[in-house]
PDB file of C-alpha atoms in Angstrom:
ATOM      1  CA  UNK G  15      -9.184   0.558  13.638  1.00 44.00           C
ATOM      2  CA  UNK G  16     -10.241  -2.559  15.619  1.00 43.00           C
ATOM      3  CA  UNK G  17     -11.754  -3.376  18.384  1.00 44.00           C
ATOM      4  CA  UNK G  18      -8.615  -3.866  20.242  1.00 48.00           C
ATOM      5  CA  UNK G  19      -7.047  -0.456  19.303  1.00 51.00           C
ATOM      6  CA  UNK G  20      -8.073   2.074  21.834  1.00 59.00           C
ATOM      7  CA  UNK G  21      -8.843   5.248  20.504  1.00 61.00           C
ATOM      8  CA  UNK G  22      -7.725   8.407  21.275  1.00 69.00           C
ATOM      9  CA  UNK G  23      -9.683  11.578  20.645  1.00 67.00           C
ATOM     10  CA  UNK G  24      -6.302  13.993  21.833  1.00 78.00           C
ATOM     11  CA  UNK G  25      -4.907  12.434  18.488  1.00 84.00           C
ATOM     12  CA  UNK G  26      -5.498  12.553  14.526  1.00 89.00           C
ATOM     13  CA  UNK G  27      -5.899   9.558  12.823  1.00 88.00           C
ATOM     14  CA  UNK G  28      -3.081   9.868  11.024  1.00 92.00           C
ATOM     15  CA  UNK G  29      -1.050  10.334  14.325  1.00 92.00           C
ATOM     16  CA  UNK G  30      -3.286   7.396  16.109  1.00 90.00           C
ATOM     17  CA  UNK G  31      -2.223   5.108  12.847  1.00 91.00           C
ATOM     18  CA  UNK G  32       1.307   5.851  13.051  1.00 92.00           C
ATOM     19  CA  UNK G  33       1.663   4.825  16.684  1.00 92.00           C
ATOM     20  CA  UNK G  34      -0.194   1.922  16.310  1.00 89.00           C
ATOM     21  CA  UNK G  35       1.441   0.303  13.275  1.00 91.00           C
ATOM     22  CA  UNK G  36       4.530   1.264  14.517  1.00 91.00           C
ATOM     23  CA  UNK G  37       6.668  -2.281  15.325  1.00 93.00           C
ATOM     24  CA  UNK G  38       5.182  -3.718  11.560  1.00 90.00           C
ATOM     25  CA  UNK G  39       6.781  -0.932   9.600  1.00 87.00           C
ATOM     26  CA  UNK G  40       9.760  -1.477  11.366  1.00 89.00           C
ATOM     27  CA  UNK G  41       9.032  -5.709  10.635  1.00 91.00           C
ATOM     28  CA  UNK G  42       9.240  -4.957   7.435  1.00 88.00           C
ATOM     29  CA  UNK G  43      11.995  -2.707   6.847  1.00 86.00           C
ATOM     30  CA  UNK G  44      14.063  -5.484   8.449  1.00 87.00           C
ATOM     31  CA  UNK G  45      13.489  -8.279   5.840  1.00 90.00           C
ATOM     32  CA  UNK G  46      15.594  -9.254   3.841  1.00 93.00           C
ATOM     33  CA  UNK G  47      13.806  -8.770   0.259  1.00 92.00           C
ATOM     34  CA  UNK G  48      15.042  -4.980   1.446  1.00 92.00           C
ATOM     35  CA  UNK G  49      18.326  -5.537   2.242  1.00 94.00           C
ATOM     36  CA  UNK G  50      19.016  -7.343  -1.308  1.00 95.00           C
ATOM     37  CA  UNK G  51      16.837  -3.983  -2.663  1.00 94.00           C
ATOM     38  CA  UNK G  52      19.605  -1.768  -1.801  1.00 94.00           C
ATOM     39  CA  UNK G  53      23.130  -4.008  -2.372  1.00 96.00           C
ATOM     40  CA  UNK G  54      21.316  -4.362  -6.276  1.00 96.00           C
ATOM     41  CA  UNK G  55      21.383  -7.952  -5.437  1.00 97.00           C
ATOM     42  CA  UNK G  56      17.144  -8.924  -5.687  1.00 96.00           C
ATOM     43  CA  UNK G  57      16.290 -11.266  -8.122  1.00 94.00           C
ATOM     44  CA  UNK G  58      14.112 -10.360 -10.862  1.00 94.00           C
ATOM     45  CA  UNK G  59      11.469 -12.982  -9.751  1.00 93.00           C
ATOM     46  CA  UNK G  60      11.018 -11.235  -6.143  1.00 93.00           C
ATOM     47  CA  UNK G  61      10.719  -8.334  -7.243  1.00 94.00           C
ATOM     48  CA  UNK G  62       7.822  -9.273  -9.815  1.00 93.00           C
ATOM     49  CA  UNK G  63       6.669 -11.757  -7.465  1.00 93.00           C
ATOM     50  CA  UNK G  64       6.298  -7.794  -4.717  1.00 94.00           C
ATOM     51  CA  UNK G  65       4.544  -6.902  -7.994  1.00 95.00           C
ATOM     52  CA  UNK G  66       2.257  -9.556  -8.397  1.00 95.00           C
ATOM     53  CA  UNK G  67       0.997  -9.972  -4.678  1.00 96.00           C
ATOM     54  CA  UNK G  68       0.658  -6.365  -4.304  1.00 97.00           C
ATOM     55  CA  UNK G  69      -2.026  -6.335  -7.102  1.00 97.00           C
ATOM     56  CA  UNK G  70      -3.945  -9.025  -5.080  1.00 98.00           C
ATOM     57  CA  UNK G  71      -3.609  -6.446  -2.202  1.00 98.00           C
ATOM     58  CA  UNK G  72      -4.546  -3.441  -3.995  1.00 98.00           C
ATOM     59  CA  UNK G  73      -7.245  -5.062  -6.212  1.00 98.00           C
ATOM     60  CA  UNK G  74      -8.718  -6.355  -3.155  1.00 98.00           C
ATOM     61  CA  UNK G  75      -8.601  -3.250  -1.026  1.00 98.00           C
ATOM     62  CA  UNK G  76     -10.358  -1.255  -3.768  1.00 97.00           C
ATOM     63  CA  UNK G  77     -12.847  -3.413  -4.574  1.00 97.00           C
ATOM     64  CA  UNK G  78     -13.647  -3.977  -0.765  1.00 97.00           C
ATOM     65  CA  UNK G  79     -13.645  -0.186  -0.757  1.00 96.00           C
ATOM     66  CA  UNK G  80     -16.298   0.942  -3.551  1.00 94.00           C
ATOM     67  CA  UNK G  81     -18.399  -2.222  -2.081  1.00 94.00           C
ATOM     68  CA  UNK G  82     -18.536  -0.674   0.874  1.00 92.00           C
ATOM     69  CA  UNK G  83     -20.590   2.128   0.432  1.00 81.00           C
ATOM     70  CA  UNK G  84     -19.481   3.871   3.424  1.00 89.00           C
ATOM     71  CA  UNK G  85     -20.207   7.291   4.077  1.00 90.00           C
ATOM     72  CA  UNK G  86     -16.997   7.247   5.955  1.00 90.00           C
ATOM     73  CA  UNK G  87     -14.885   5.825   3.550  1.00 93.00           C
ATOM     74  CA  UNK G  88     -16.063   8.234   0.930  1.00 91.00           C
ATOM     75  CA  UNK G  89     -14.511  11.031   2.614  1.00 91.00           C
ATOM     76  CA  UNK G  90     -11.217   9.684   2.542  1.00 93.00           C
ATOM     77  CA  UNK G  91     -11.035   7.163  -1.113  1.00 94.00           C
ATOM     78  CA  UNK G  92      -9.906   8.798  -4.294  1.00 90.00           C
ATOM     79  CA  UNK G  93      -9.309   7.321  -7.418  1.00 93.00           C
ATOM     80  CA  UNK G  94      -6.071   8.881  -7.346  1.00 93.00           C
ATOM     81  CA  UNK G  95      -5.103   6.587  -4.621  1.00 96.00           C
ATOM     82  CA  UNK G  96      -5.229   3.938  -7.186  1.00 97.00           C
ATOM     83  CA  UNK G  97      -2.492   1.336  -7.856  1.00 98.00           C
ATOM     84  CA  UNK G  98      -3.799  -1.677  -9.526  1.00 98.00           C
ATOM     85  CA  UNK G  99      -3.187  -0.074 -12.820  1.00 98.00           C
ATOM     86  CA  UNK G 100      -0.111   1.171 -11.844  1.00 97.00           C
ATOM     87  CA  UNK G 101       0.829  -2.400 -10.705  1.00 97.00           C
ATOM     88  CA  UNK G 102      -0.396  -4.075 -14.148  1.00 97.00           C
ATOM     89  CA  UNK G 103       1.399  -1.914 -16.215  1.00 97.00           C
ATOM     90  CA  UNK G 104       4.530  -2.793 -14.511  1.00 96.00           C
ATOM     91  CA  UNK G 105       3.557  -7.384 -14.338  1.00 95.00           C
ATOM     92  CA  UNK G 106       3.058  -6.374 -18.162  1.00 95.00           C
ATOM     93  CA  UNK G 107       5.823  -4.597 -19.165  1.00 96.00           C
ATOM     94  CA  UNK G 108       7.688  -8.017 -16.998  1.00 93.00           C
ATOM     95  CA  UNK G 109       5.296 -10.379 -19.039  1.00 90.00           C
ATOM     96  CA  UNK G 110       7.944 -11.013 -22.294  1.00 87.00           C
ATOM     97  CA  UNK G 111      10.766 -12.126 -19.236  1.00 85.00           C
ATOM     98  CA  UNK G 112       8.288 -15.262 -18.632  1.00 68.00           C
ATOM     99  CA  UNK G 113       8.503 -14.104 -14.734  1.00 76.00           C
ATOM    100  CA  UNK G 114       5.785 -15.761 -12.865  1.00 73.00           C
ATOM    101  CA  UNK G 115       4.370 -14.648  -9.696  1.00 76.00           C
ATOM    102  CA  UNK G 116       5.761 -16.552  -6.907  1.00 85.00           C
ATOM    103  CA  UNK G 117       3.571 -18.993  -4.800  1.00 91.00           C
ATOM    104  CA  UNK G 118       4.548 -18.178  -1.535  1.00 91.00           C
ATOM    105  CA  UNK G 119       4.349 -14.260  -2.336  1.00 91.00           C
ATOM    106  CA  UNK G 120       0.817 -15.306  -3.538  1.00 94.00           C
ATOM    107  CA  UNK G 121      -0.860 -17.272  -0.907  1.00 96.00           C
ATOM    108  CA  UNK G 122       0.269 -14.609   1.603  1.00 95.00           C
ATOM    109  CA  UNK G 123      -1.555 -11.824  -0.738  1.00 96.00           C
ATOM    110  CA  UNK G 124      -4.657 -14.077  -0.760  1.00 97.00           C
ATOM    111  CA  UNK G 125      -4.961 -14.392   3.265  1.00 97.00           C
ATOM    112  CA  UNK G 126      -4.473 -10.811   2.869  1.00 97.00           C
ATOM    113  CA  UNK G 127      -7.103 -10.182   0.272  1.00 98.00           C
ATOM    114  CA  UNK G 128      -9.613 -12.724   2.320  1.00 98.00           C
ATOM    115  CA  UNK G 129      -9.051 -10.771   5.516  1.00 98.00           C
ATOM    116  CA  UNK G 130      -9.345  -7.294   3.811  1.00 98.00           C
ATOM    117  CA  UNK G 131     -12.908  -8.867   2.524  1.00 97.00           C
ATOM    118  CA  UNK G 132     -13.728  -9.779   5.830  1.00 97.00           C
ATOM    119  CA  UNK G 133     -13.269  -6.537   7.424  1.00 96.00           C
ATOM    120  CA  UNK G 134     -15.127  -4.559   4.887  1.00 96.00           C
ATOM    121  CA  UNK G 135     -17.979  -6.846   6.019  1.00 95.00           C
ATOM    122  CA  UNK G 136     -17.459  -7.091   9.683  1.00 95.00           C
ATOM    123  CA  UNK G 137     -15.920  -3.200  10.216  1.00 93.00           C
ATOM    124  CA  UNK G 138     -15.552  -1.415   7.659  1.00 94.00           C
ATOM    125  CA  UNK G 139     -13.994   1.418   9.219  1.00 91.00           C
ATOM    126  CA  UNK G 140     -10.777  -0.582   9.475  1.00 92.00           C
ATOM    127  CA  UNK G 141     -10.121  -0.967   5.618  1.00 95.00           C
ATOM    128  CA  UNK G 142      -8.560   2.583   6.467  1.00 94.00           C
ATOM    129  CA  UNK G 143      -5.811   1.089   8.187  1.00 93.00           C
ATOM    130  CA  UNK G 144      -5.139  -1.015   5.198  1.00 95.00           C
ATOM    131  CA  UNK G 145      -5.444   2.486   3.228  1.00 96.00           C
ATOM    132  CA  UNK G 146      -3.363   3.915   5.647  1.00 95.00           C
ATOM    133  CA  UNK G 147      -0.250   1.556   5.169  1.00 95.00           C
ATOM    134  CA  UNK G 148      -0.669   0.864   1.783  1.00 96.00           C
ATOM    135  CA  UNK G 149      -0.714   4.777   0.729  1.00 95.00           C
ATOM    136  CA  UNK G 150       2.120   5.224   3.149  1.00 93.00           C
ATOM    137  CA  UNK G 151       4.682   2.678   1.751  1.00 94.00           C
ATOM    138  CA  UNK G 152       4.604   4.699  -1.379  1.00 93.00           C
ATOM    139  CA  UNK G 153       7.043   7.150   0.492  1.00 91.00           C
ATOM    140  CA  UNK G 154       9.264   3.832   0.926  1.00 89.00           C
ATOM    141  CA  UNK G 155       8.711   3.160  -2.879  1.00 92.00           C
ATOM    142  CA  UNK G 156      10.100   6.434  -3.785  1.00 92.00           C
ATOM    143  CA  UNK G 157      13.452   5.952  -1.687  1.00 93.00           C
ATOM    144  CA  UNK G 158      13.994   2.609  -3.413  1.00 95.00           C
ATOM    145  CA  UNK G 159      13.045   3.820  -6.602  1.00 96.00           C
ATOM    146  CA  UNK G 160      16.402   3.770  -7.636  1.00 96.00           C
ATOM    147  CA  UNK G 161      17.655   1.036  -6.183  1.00 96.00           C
ATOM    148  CA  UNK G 162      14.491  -0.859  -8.476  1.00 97.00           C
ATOM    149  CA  UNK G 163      15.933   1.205 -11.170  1.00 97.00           C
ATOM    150  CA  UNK G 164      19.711   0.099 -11.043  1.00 96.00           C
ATOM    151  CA  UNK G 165      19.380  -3.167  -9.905  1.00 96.00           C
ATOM    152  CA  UNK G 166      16.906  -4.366 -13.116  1.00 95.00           C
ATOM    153  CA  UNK G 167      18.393  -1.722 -15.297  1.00 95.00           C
ATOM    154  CA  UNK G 168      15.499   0.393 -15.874  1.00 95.00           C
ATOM    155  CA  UNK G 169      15.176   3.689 -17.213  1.00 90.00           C
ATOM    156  CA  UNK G 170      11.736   5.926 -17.385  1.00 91.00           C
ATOM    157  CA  UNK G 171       8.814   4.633 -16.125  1.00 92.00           C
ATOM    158  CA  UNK G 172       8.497   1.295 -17.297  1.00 94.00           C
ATOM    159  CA  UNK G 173       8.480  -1.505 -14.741  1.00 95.00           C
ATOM    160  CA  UNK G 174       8.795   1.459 -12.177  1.00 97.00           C
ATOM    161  CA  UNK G 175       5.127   2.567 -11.921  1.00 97.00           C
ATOM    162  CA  UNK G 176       3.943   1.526  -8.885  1.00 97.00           C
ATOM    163  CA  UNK G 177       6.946   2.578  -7.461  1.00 95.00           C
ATOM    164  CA  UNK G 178       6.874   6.019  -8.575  1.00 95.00           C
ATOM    165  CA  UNK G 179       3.081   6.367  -8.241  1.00 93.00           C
ATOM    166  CA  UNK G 180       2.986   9.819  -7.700  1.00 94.00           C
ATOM    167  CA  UNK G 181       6.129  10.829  -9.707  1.00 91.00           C
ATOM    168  CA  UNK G 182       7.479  14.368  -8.282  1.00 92.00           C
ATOM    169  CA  UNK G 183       3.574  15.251  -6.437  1.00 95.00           C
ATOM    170  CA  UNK G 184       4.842  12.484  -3.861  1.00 94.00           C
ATOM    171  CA  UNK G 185       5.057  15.273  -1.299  1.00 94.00           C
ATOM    172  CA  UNK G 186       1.542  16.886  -2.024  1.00 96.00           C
ATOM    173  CA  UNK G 187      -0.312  13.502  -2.775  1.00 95.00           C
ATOM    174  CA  UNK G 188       0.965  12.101   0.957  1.00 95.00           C
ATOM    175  CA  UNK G 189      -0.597  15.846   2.295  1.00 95.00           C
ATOM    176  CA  UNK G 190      -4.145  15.357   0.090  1.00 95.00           C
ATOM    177  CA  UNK G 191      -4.370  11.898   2.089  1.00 95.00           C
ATOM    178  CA  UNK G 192      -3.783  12.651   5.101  1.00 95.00           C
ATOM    179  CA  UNK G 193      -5.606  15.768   5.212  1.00 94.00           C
ATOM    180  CA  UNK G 194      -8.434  13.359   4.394  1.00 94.00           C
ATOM    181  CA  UNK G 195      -7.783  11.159   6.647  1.00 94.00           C
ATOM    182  CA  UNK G 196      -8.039  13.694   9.706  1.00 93.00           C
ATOM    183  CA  UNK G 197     -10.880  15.534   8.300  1.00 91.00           C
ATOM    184  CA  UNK G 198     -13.041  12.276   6.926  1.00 88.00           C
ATOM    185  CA  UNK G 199     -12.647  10.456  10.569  1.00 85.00           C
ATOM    186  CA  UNK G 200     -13.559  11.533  13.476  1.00 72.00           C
ATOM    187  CA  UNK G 201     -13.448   9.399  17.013  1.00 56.00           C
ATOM    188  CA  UNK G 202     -17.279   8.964  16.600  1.00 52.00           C
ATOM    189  CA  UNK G 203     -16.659   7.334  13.503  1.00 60.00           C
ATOM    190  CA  UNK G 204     -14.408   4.459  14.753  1.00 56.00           C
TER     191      UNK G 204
END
């Protein structure tokens, strides 16, 4: 949480995050990388190039994490909220189809990445925000799971991992976090 974001003890975290990233999830579910998602129509080069950025994001976030050394962000990080291997795995198994990560995908991870750095330095406490969306979108990652699936013609796990991170514990992984979330943070913390 920043500076700017007011909050409010009446409220969970998890509820107080929700309201407050509200108009960027909807942002996002309006571009159009999403709407060629679902006709089967994204090219194989955005979808590794979602790949490739997101491991800048991830790798970043969990670095800036465990550097951290926050007793606050203890109580919520577990390794099982994880995705840069997941991510790796699936830029490998796309490796042999010579598809590159894409620069504009890539300098917007790396502002990313050098903002997530600066906020573990100057509050920490907001790299749960980060957390908070990140872990989120893997809901949104199960939904277009298939539409991944069908539009690369894949079939298990491979190239799928990050979007299946949790495979069928989706449900119970989402209630571990959040459970976290509203026990690990109190208003004093923030």
């Amino acid at each position: 949480m920043t500076e700017q974001t007011k909050v409010d003890p009446g409220r969970t975290i998890m509820e107080q995050l929700k309201i407050h990233t509200r108009d960027a999830h909807a942002e996002v579910e309006s571009l159009s990388y999403f709407d060629a998602l679902i006709d089967h129509t994204l090219p194989l080069v955005s979808y590794a190039g979602q790949l490739h950025a997101m491991a800048v994001v991830h790798g970043t976030l969990e670095a800036e994490i465990a550097a951290a050394e926050t007793d606050l962000l203890s109580r919520v990080w577990d390794d099982r909220l994880r995705k840069l291997p997941l991510l790796e795995k699936d830029i490998a198994f796309f490796e042999p189809r010579a598809v590159a990560a894409v620069p504009d995908a890539m300098n917007a991870a790396e502002r990313m990445a050098e903002t997530i750095h600066r906020r573990r330095i100057d509050d920490p406490a907001s790299l749960l925000g980060y957390l908070y969306v990140l872990e989120g979108s893997t809901l949104g990652h199960a939904m277009h799971r298939p539409d991944v699936a069908a539009t690369f013609q894949l079939s298990g796990s491979d190239g799928l991992h990050y979007y299946t991170s949790y495979g069928d514990r989706l449900e119970e992984s989402w209630a571990r976090f959040s459970e976290s979330m509203n026990t690990g943070v109190q208003a004093a913390d923030l």
